[in-house]
Coordinates of C-alpha atoms in Angstrom, one line a residue:
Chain G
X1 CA 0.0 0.0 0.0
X2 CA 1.6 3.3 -1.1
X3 CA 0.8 7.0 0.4
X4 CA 1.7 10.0 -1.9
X5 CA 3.4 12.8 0.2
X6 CA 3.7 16.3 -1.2
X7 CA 6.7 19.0 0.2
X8 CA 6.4 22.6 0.4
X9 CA 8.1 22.7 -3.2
X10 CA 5.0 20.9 -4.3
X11 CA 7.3 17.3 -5.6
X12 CA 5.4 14.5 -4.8
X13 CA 6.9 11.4 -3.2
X14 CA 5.4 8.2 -3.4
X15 CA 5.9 6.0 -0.5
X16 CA 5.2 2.5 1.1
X17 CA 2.5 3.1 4.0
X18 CA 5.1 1.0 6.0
X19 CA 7.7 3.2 6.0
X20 CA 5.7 6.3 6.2
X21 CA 3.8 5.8 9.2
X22 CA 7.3 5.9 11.0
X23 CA 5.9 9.6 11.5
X24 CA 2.9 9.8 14.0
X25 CA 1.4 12.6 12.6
X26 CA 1.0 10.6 8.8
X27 CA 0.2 7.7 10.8
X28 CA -2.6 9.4 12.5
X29 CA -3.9 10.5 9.5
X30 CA -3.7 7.1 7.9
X31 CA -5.7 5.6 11.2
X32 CA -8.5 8.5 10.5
X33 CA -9.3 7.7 7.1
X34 CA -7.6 10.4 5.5
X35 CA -4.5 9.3 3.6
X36 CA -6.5 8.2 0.5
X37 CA -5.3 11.6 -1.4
X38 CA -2.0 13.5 -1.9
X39 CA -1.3 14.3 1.7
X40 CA 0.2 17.6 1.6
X41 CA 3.3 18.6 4.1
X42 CA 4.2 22.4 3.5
X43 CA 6.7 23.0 6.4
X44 CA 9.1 20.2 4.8
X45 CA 10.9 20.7 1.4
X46 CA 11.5 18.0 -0.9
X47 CA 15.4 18.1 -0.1
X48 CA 14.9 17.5 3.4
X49 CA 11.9 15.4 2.5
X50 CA 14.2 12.8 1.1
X51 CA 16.0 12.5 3.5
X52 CA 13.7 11.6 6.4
X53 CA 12.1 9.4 4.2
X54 CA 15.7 7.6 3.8
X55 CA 15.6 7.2 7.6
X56 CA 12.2 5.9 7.5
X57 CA 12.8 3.2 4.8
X58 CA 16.2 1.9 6.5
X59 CA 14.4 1.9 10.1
X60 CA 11.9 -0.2 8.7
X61 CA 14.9 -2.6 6.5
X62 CA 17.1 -2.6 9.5
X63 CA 14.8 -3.0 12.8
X64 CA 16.4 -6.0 13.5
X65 CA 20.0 -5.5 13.2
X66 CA 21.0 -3.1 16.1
X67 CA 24.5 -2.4 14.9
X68 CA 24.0 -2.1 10.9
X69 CA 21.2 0.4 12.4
X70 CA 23.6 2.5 14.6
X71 CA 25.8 2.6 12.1
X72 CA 23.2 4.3 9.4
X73 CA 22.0 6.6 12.4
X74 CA 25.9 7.7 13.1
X75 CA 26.6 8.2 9.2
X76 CA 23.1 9.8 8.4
X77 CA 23.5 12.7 11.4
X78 CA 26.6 13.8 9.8
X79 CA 25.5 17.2 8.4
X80 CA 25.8 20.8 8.3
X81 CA 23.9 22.7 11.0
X82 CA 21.3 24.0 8.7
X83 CA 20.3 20.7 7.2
X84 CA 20.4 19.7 10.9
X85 CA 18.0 22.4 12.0
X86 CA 15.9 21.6 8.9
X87 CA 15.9 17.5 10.2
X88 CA 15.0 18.4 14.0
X89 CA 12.5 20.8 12.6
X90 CA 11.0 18.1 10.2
X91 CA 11.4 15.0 13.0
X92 CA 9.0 17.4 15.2
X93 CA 6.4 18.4 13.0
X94 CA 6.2 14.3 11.1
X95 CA 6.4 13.5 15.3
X96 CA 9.2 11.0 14.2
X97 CA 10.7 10.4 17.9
X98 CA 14.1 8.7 17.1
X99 CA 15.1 10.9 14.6
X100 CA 14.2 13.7 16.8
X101 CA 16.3 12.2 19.8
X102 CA 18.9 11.4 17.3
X103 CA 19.3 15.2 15.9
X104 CA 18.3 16.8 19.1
X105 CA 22.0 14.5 20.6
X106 CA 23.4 15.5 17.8
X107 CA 23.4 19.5 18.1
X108 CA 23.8 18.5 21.9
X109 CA 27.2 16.9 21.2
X110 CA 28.4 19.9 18.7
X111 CA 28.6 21.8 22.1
X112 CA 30.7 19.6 24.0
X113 CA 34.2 20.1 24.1
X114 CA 33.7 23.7 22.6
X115 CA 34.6 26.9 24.6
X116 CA 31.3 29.3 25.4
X117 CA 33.0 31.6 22.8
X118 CA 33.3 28.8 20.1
X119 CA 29.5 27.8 21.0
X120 CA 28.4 31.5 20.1
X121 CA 30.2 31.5 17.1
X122 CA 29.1 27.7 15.7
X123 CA 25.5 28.9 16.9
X124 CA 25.3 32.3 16.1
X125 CA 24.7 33.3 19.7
X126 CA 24.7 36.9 20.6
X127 CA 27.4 37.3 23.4
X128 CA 25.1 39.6 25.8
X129 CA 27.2 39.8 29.0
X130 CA 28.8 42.4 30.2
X131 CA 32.8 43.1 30.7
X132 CA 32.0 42.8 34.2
X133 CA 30.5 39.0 34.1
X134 CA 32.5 38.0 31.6
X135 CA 35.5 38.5 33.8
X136 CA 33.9 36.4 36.4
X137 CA 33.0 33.1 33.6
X138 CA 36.8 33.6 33.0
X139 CA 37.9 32.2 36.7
X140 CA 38.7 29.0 37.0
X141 CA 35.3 27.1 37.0
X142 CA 34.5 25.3 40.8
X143 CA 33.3 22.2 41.4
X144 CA 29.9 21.1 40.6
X145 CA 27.7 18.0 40.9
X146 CA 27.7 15.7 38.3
X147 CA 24.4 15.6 35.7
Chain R
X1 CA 13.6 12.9 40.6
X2 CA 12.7 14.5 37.4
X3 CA 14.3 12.4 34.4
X4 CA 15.2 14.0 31.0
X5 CA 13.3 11.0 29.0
X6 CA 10.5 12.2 30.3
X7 CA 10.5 15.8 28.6
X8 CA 11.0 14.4 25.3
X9 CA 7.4 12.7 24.9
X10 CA 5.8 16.2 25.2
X11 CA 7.0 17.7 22.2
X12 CA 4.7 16.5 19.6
X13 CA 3.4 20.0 18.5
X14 CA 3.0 20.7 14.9
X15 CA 5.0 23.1 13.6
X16 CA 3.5 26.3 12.5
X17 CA 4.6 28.1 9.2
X18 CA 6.3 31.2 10.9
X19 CA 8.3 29.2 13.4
X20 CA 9.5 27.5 10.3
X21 CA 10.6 31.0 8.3
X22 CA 13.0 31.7 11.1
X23 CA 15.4 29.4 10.0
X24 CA 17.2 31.1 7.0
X25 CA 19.7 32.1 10.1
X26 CA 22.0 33.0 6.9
X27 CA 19.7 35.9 6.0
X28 CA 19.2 37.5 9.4
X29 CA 20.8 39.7 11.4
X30 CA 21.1 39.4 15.0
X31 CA 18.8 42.5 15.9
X32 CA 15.9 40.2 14.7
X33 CA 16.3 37.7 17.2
X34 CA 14.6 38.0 20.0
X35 CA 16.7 37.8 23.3
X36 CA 15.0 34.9 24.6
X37 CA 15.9 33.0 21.5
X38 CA 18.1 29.7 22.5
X39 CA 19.0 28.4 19.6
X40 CA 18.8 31.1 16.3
X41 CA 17.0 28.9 13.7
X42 CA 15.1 26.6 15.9
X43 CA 11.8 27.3 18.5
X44 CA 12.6 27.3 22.0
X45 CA 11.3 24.1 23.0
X46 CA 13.1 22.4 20.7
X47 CA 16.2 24.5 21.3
X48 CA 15.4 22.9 25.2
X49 CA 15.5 19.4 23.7
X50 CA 18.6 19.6 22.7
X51 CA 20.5 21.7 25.5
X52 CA 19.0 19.1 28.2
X53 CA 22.1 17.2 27.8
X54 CA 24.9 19.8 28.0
X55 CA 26.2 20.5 31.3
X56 CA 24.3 23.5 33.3
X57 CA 28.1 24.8 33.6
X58 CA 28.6 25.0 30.2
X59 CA 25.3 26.6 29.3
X60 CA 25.7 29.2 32.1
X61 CA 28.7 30.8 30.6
X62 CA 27.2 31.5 27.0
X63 CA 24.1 33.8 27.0
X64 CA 21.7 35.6 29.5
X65 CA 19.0 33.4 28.1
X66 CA 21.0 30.1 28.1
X67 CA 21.0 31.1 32.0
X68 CA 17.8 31.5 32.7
X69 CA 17.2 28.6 31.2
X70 CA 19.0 26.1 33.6
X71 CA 17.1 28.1 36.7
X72 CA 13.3 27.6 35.1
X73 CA 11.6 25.1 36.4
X74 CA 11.0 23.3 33.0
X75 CA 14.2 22.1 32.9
X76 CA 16.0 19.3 34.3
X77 CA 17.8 20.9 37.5
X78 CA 21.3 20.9 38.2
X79 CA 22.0 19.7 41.8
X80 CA 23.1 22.4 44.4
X81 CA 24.8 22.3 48.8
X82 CA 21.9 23.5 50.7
X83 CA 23.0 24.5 54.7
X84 CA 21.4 24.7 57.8
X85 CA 24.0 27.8 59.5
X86 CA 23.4 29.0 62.6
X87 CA 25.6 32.4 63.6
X88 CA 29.5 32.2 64.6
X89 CA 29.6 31.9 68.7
X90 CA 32.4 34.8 68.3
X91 CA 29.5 37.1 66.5
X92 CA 29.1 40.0 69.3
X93 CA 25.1 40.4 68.3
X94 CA 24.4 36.7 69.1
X95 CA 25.3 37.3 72.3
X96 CA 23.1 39.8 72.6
X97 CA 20.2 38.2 70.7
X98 CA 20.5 34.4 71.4
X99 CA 17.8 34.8 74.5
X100 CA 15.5 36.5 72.9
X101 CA 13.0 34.0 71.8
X102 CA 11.2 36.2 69.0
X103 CA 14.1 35.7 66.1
X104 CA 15.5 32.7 64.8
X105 CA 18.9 33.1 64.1
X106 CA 18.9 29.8 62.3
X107 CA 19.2 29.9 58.6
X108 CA 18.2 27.9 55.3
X109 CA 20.7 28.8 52.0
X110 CA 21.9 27.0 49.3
X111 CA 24.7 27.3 47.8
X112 CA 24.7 27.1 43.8
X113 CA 28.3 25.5 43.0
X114 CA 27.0 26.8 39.0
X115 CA 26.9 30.4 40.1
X116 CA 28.8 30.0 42.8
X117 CA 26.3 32.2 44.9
X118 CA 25.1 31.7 48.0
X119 CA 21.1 32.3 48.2
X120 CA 18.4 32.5 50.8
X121 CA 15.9 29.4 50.9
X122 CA 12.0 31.2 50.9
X123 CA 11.5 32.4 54.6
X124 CA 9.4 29.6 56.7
X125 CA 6.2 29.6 56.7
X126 CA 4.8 32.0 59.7
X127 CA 2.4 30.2 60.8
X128 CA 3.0 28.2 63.4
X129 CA 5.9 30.4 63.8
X130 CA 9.2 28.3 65.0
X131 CA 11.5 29.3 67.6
X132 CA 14.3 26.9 67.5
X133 CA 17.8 27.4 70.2
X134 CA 21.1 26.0 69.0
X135 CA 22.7 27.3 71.4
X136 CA 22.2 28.6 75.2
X137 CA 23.6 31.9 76.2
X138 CA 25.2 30.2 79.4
X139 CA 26.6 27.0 77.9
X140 CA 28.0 27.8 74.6
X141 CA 30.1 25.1 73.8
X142 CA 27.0 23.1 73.8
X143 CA 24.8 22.7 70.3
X144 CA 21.3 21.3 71.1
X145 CA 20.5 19.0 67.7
X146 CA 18.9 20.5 65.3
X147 CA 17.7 17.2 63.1
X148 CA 17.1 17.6 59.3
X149 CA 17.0 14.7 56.5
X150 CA 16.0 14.8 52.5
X151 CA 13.7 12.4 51.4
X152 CA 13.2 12.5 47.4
X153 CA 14.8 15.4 46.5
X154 CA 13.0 17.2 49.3
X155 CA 14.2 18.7 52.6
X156 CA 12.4 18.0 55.9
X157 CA 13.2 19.6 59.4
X158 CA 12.5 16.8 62.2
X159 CA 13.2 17.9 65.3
X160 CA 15.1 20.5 67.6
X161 CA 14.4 22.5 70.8
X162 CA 12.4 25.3 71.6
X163 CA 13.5 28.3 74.1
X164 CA 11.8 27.1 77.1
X165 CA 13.3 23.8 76.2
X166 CA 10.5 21.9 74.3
X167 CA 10.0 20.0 71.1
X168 CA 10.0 22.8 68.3
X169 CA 7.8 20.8 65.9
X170 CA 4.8 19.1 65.9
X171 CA 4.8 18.2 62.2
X172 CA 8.0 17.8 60.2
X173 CA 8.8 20.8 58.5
X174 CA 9.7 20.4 54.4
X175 CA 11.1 22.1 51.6
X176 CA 10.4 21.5 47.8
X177 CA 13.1 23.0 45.9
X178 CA 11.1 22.9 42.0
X179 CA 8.4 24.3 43.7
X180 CA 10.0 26.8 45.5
X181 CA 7.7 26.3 48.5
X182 CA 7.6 25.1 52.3
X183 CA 5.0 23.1 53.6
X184 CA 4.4 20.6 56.6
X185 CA 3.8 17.0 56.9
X186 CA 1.6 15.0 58.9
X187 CA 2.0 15.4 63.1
X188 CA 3.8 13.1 64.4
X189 CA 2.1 11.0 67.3
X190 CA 5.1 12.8 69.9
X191 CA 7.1 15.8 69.0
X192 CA 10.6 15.0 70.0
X193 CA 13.9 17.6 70.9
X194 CA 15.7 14.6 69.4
X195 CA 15.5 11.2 67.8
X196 CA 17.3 8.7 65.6
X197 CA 16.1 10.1 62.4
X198 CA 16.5 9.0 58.3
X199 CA 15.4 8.5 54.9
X200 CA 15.5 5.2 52.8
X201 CA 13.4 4.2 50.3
X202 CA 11.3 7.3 49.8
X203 CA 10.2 7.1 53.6
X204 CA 10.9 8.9 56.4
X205 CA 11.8 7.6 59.9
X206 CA 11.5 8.7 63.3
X207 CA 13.2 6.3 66.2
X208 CA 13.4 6.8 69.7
X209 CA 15.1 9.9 71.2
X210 CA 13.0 12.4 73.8
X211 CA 9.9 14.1 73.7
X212 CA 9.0 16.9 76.3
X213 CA 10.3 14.4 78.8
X214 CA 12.4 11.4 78.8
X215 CA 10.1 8.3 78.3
X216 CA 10.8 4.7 77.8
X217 CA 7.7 4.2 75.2
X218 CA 9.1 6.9 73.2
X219 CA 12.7 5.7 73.6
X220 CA 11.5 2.4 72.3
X221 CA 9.2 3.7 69.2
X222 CA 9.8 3.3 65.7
X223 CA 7.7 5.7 63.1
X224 CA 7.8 6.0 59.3
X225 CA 6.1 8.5 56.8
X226 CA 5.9 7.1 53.7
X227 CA 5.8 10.2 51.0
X228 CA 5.0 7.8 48.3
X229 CA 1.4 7.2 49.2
X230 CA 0.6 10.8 48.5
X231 CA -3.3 10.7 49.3
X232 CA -2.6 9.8 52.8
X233 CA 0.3 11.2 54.4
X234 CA 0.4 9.9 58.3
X235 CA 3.0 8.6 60.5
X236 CA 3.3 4.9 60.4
X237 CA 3.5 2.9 63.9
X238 CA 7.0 0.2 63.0
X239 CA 8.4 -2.4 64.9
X240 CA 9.8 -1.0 68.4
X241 CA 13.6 -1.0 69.6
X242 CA 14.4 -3.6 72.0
X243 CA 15.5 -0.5 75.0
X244 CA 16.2 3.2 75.5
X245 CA 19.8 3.0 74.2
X246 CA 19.5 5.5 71.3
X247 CA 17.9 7.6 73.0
X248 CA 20.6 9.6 74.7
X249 CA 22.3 11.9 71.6
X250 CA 20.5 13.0 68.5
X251 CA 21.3 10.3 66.0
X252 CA 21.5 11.0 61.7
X253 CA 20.4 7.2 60.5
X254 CA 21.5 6.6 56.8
X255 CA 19.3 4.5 54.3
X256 CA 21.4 1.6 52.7
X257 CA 20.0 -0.9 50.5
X258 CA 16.9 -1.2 51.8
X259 CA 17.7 -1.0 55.4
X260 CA 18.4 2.3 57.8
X261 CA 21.7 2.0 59.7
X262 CA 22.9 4.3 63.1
X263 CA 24.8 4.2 65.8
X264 CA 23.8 5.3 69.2
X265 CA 26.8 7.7 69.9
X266 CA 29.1 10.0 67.6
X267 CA 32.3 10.0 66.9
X268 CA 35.0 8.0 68.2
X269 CA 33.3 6.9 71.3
X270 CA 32.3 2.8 72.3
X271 CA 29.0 2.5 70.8
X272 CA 26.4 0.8 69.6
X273 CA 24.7 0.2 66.0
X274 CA 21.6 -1.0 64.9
X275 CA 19.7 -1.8 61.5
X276 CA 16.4 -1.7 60.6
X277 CA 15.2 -3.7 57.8
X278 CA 12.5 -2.2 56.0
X279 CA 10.7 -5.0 54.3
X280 CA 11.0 -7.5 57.3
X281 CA 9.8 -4.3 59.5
X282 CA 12.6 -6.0 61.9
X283 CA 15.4 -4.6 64.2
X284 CA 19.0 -6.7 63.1
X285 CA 22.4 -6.0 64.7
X286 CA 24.5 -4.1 62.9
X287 CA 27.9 -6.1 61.0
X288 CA 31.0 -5.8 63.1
X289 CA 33.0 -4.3 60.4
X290 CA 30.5 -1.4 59.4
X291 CA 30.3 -0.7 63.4
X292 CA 34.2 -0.6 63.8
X293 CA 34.8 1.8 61.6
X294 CA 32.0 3.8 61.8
X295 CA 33.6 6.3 63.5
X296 CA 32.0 10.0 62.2
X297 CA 29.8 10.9 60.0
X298 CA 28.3 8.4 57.3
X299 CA 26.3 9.0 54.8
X300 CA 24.9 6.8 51.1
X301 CA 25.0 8.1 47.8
X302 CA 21.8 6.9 46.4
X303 CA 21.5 4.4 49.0
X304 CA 23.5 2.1 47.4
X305 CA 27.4 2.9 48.2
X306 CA 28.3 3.9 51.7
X307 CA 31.0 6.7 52.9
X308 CA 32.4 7.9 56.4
X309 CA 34.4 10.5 57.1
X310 CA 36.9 9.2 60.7
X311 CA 36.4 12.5 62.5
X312 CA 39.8 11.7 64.3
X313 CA 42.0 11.1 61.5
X314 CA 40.2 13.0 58.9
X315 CA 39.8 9.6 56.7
X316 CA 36.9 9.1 54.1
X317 CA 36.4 5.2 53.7
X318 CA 34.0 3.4 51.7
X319 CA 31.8 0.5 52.7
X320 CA 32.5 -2.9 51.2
X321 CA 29.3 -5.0 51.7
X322 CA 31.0 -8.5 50.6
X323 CA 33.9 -8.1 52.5
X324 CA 32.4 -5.9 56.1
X325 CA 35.3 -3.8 56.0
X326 CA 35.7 0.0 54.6
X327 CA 37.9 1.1 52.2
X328 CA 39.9 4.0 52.8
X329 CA 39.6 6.7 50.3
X330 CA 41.9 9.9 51.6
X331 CA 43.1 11.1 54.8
X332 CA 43.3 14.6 54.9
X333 CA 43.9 17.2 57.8
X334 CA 40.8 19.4 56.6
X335 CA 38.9 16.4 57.2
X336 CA 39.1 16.1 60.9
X337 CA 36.8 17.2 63.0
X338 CA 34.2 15.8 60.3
X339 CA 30.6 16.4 62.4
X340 CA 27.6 15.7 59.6
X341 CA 28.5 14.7 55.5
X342 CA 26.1 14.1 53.0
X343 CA 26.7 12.0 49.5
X344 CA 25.1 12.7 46.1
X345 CA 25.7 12.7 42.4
X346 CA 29.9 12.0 42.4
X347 CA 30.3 14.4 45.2
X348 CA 30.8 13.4 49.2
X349 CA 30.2 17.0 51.4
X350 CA 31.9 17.2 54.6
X351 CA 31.3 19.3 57.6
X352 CA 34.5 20.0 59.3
X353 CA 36.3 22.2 61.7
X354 CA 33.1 23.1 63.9
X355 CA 30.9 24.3 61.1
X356 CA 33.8 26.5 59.6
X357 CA 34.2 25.3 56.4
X358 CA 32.6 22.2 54.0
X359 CA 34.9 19.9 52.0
X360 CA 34.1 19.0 48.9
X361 CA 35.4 15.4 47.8
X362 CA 34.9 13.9 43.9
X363 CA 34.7 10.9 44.4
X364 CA 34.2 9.4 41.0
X365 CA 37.6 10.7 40.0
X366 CA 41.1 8.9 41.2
X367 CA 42.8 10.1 43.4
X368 CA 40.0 11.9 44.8
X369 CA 40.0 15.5 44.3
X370 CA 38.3 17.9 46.5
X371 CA 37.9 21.8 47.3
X372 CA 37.0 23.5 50.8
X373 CA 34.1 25.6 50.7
X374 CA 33.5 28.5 53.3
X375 CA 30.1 29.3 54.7
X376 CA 28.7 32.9 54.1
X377 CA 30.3 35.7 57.2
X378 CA 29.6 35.2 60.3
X379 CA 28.0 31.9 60.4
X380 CA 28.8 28.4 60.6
X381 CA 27.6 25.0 58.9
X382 CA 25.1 23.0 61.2
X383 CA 23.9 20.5 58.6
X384 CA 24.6 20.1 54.2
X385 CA 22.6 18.2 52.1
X386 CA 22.2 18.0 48.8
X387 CA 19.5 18.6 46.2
X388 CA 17.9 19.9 43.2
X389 CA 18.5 23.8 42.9
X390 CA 15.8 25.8 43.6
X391 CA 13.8 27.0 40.6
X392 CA 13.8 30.3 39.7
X393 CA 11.8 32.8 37.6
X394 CA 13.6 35.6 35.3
X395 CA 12.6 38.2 37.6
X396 CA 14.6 36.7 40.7
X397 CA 18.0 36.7 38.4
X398 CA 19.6 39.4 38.8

């Protein structure tokens, strides 16, 4: 049984209801009765389109093999920060819970390691403290609890 | 506890069409961001998603808004020291005021460790108000015990003693740090100055010690509150101690897999240990080797590993169930003296040198590393523990 989805940039893609219902939201409207037509999705664009439909189809080929999965997953999240953004955004408006987990680590893990003045710049972070505080952040950071 | 996992299942909202236009990050300049903005490009509840799992010291340091974000109650909280502190003996105004048995010279604060800020716990509730004495103006190398114990990430005040010498509280007394908010608990059957007193297993106990007056029911009682069955909060009636031999000192019980463990005198002193098994609702002796060495302050980090801190030779030892022995960790000279400790999340807090200063031990690291913490002017430490940081809205950050 095949679904026709159709992006902001109006290109349809036809797709096995199997993989598609990977996202809650299609799946809800599948369970409603109201998949029959073109089901129209005009805060995703066809580029990023593809690509959550590529995690869709290899979550549904690769359930059973944990490792060959992790692997795709590791691979897949390599991306720039604005096809990032445009995944997470996508993963929360399809409601497609691993791939948001997955991108939400993944901006997450982009921080770590970094210096707060590397983070502003990767992020695009306004730097609004004053010379005052920033002289305190400076000191040599105390002791906290673990997370 | 509140657990990340949790927050993620709440964010199914669709996404609306001008949340979605933000993005072109590329195109923008920054005076169209709004300063609450996390993350430019994404909507703040997403932008919470993913900075949920970077360290609240790390977020601190990078924007005003990344701030208040680890301080709002939405978020998972970082873990802060809260004191009990009573004022310095030396302080000339104690003198003066320590009779007087309108103020309370004891104080609540909590010391953030992200800020590195000392700040005020909400005042008490004022009604009933609570007059507690820690110390008496003509006997001022004495403390009277002032009890407190935390109970799923909540703080509850037991037991301590009035002016005129009397049980200061008829109910506990308890703190909720995400709430921001005291409240009390159900009355106990006896108000006590003192009592064995501890947490395990998301209940409270109450054992032995003195009421108004020294009696040998009370000595012998046993009473738990569990917080769990939140319809009906009321002190539970447990299996009674076999005599009065805990009832002497104020005693800080620790819960340990399952069961609550004490001794009946501090320090290095001959004494006596007991254990009370929860699930068996029996009284057991305590094993040989925890007793021997049990000689300060002990305390469990999540109930499950056991620490104590040799108030003579300033050593921190862990507990080795299979074995019955402890394992010593450090000996230190800023340890001795140790008088109350509490273990949480990697770190072991000490209360040393008569309230003068708290050590700080990682103890997840090796070797150990620690730093030495100094109470705010004037007063000393009576009691840490350690819990969620209070919550705070954008109006209380300065």
């Amino acid at each position: 049984m095949a679904l026709e989805l159709k992006s902001s940039d109006n290109k349809i893609f036809e797709v096995e209801e199997l993989v598609a219902v990977q996202s809650e939201t299609i799946k809800s409207l599948v369970e409603d009765g109201c998949a029959d037509n073109v089901i129209p999705l005009p805060n995703v664009d066809s580029k990023t389109l593809e690509l959550v439909l590529d995690w869709c189809k290899n979550h549904v080929d690769m359930k059973l093999d944990e490792e060959k999965l992790k692997e795709y997953e590791d691979k897949f999240i390599e991306v720039d920060q604005a096809v990032l953004y445009d995944l997470l955004l996508a993963a929360n408006y399809l409601n497609i819970k691993d791939l948001l987990n997955r991108a939400c680590q993944k901006v997450a893990d982009m921080l770590k390691g970094k210096t707060p003045e590397q983070i502003r710049e990767t992020l695009n972070i306004v730097n609004d403290f004053s010379p005052e505080e920033e002289e305190e952040i400076r000191k040599e950071n105390l002791w906290a609890f673990e997370e | 506890m509140p657990n990340r996992n949790s927050s993620l299942h709440s964010f199914a909202a669709m996404e609306s069409n001008s949340k979605h236009t933000n993005h072109k990050t590329s195109e923008e300049s920054s005076d169209n961001i709004p300063s609450n903005t996390l993350l430019p490009g994404l909507p703040n509840h997403l932008a919470e998603l993913c900075l949920s799992s970077v360290h609240p010291s790390l977020l601190y340091k990078v924007s005003h808004s990344w701030r208040r974000l680890i301080y709002s109650p939405s978020f998972p909280p970082f873990f802060s020291l809260y004191a009990l502190l009573s004022p310095s003996p030396s302080h000339q105004t104690v003198r003066n005021h320590m009779y007087d048995s309108n103020t309370n010279s004891i104080k609540f604060l909590s010391l953030d460790p992200i800020s590195s800020t000392w700040q005020p716990l909400p005042s008490l509730p004022p009604d009933p108000p609570l007059h507690i004495l820690h110390r008496h103006p003509s006997f001022l190398s004495r403390k009277l015990p002032i009890q407190t114990v935390t109970v799923s990430g909540h703080l509850v005040l037991i037991a301590a003693t009035t002016h005129q010498f009397m049980p200061a509280l008829s109910r506990p007394l308890v703190f909720n740090p995400i709430h921001n908010n005291w409240f009390y608990g159900p009355p106990f059957s006896i108000p006590r100055r003192w009592c064995a007193t501890g947490s395990v297993a998301g209940s409270v106990y109450v054992a032995s010690g003195v009421g108004s007056n020294y009696s040998g029911d009370v000595a012998r009682s046993t009473e738990r509150w569990d917080l769990k069955n939140s319809l009906d909060w009321k002190w539970e009636k447990k299996a009674g101690l076999k005599d009065g031999r805990f009832s002497r000192e104020s005693v800080e019980a620790v819960g340990y897999k399952g069961k609550l463990c004490m001794v009946n005198v501090k320090g290095n002193a001959v004494k006596e240990g007991a254990i009370y098994d929860v699930e068996s609702d029996q009284w057991e002796d305590m094993p040989e080797g925890m007793l021997a060495g049990w000689n300060g302050p002990v305390a469990t980090m999540d109930e499950m590993v056991m620490y104590v801190v040799d108030e003579a030779k300033g050593a921190l030892s862990k507990y080795d169930a299979k074995k019955d022995c402890w394992e010593k960790l450090i000996e230190l000279v800023q340890l001795k003296g140790a008088e109350q400790m509490d273990a949480g999340r990697g770190r072991v807090c000490v209360v040393c040198a008569k309230g003068e200063r708290v050590v700080v031990v990682d103890v997840v690291v090796r070797p150990v590393r620690l730093w030495v913490v100094e109470p705010p002017p004037d007063l000393q430490v009576v009691a840490v523990h350690i819990l969620p940081r209070m919550s705070q809205t954008v109006s209380e950050l300065s």
